[in-house]
Amino acid sequence: GELPDRLHLLRLEQRGIRARQRHGRLALFGDVAGDLREADQFAAFVALFVGLFVLAGWAFDMVQLTNIVPSWPNMVKLTALSFVLAGLALWLAAVDARVPAMLGATLLTAIGVTMLYREFTGWDIYLEQLTFAPLPIPEDGRLVPRMAMATAASFALLGLSLWFAQLPRTAILHQ
């Protein structure tokens, strides 16, 4: 009847908790680690999609695709590429591919730090359009598109956070 069914379900649940304890993942309220991994993968997909979408706009000379909201300035190629890199690094971290995730996180941090360095030192280089040419002269009084410093700082911090999350002894810095 009903009592043996409940006892059977209770035994199955106890086995599940023991299995999660053996693998170092005790989740008392469902599979929290699995839910967070799915959220990480979704965020990685969104970042990857946005970056690829904007890069496609640049590749096919479709200016409408180079900004997310029409009233916002165009996203530069380096920012779009950084979104792709952030998405890949986050996806790799979510599927426990530590070494490739750390490589992606290092590159993302390097991009952010380079852009901050360029801004603070006045380095005359225009990396935003993936070129080493000097900053072009503005036409028609318009400003040349640049990566925002808040964006550069965010990429640098995200890269550091992803990098620190991959090693158990530095995981506290990630949090």
PDB file of C-alpha atoms in Angstrom, residues 44-59 65-68 73-88 108 111 115 127-130 145-148 151-152 155:
ATOM      1  CA  ALA A  44      27.641  31.821 -21.317  1.00  0.00           C
ATOM      2  CA  PHE A  45      25.306  31.189 -24.256  1.00  0.00           C
ATOM      3  CA  VAL A  46      23.868  34.722 -24.050  1.00  0.00           C
ATOM      4  CA  ALA A  47      27.344  36.328 -23.953  1.00  0.00           C
ATOM      5  CA  LEU A  48      28.539  34.134 -26.805  1.00  0.00           C
ATOM      6  CA  PHE A  49      25.427  34.877 -28.887  1.00  0.00           C
ATOM      7  CA  VAL A  50      25.636  38.649 -28.347  1.00  0.00           C
ATOM      8  CA  GLY A  51      29.329  38.710 -29.263  1.00  0.00           C
ATOM      9  CA  LEU A  52      28.857  36.582 -32.388  1.00  0.00           C
ATOM     10  CA  PHE A  53      25.813  38.616 -33.411  1.00  0.00           C
ATOM     11  CA  VAL A  54      27.784  41.879 -33.265  1.00  0.00           C
ATOM     12  CA  LEU A  55      30.830  40.347 -34.978  1.00  0.00           C
ATOM     13  CA  ALA A  56      28.531  39.165 -37.782  1.00  0.00           C
ATOM     14  CA  GLY A  57      27.263  42.726 -38.092  1.00  0.00           C
ATOM     15  CA  TRP A  58      30.831  43.965 -38.510  1.00  0.00           C
ATOM     16  CA  ALA A  59      31.756  41.138 -40.903  1.00  0.00           C
ATOM     17  CA  LEU A  65      23.662  44.558 -35.808  1.00  0.00           C
ATOM     18  CA  THR A  66      26.593  46.332 -34.149  1.00  0.00           C
ATOM     19  CA  ASN A  67      24.542  47.851 -31.357  1.00  0.00           C
ATOM     20  CA  ILE A  68      22.220  46.060 -29.008  1.00  0.00           C
ATOM     21  CA  PRO A  73      26.666  53.586 -29.576  1.00  0.00           C
ATOM     22  CA  ASN A  74      27.992  50.795 -31.784  1.00  0.00           C
ATOM     23  CA  MET A  75      29.800  47.998 -30.005  1.00  0.00           C
ATOM     24  CA  VAL A  76      33.416  47.881 -31.153  1.00  0.00           C
ATOM     25  CA  LYS A  77      34.917  44.660 -32.485  1.00  0.00           C
ATOM     26  CA  LEU A  78      37.144  44.110 -29.451  1.00  0.00           C
ATOM     27  CA  THR A  79      34.164  44.341 -27.089  1.00  0.00           C
ATOM     28  CA  ALA A  80      32.220  41.836 -29.204  1.00  0.00           C
ATOM     29  CA  LEU A  81      35.235  39.532 -29.306  1.00  0.00           C
ATOM     30  CA  SER A  82      35.564  39.887 -25.522  1.00  0.00           C
ATOM     31  CA  PHE A  83      31.915  38.858 -25.112  1.00  0.00           C
ATOM     32  CA  VAL A  84      32.617  35.744 -27.188  1.00  0.00           C
ATOM     33  CA  LEU A  85      35.712  35.011 -25.094  1.00  0.00           C
ATOM     34  CA  ALA A  86      33.799  35.589 -21.847  1.00  0.00           C
ATOM     35  CA  GLY A  87      31.042  33.243 -23.008  1.00  0.00           C
ATOM     36  CA  LEU A  88      33.541  30.541 -23.954  1.00  0.00           C
ATOM     37  CA  LEU A 108      39.841  38.186 -21.041  1.00  0.00           C
ATOM     38  CA  ILE A 111      42.124  42.550 -22.782  1.00  0.00           C
ATOM     39  CA  MET A 115      42.321  48.768 -22.347  1.00  0.00           C
ATOM     40  CA  LEU A 127      42.818  48.173 -30.534  1.00  0.00           C
ATOM     41  CA  GLU A 128      39.020  48.379 -30.461  1.00  0.00           C
ATOM     42  CA  GLN A 129      38.711  47.654 -34.173  1.00  0.00           C
ATOM     43  CA  LEU A 130      41.348  44.894 -33.910  1.00  0.00           C
ATOM     44  CA  PRO A 145      33.949  54.323 -30.922  1.00  0.00           C
ATOM     45  CA  ARG A 146      35.980  53.111 -27.952  1.00  0.00           C
ATOM     46  CA  MET A 147      35.551  50.388 -25.345  1.00  0.00           C
ATOM     47  CA  ALA A 148      34.086  51.987 -22.231  1.00  0.00           C
ATOM     48  CA  THR A 151      33.403  47.554 -19.763  1.00  0.00           C
ATOM     49  CA  ALA A 152      37.181  47.081 -19.704  1.00  0.00           C
ATOM     50  CA  PHE A 155      36.080  42.171 -18.430  1.00  0.00           C
TER      51      PHE A 155
END
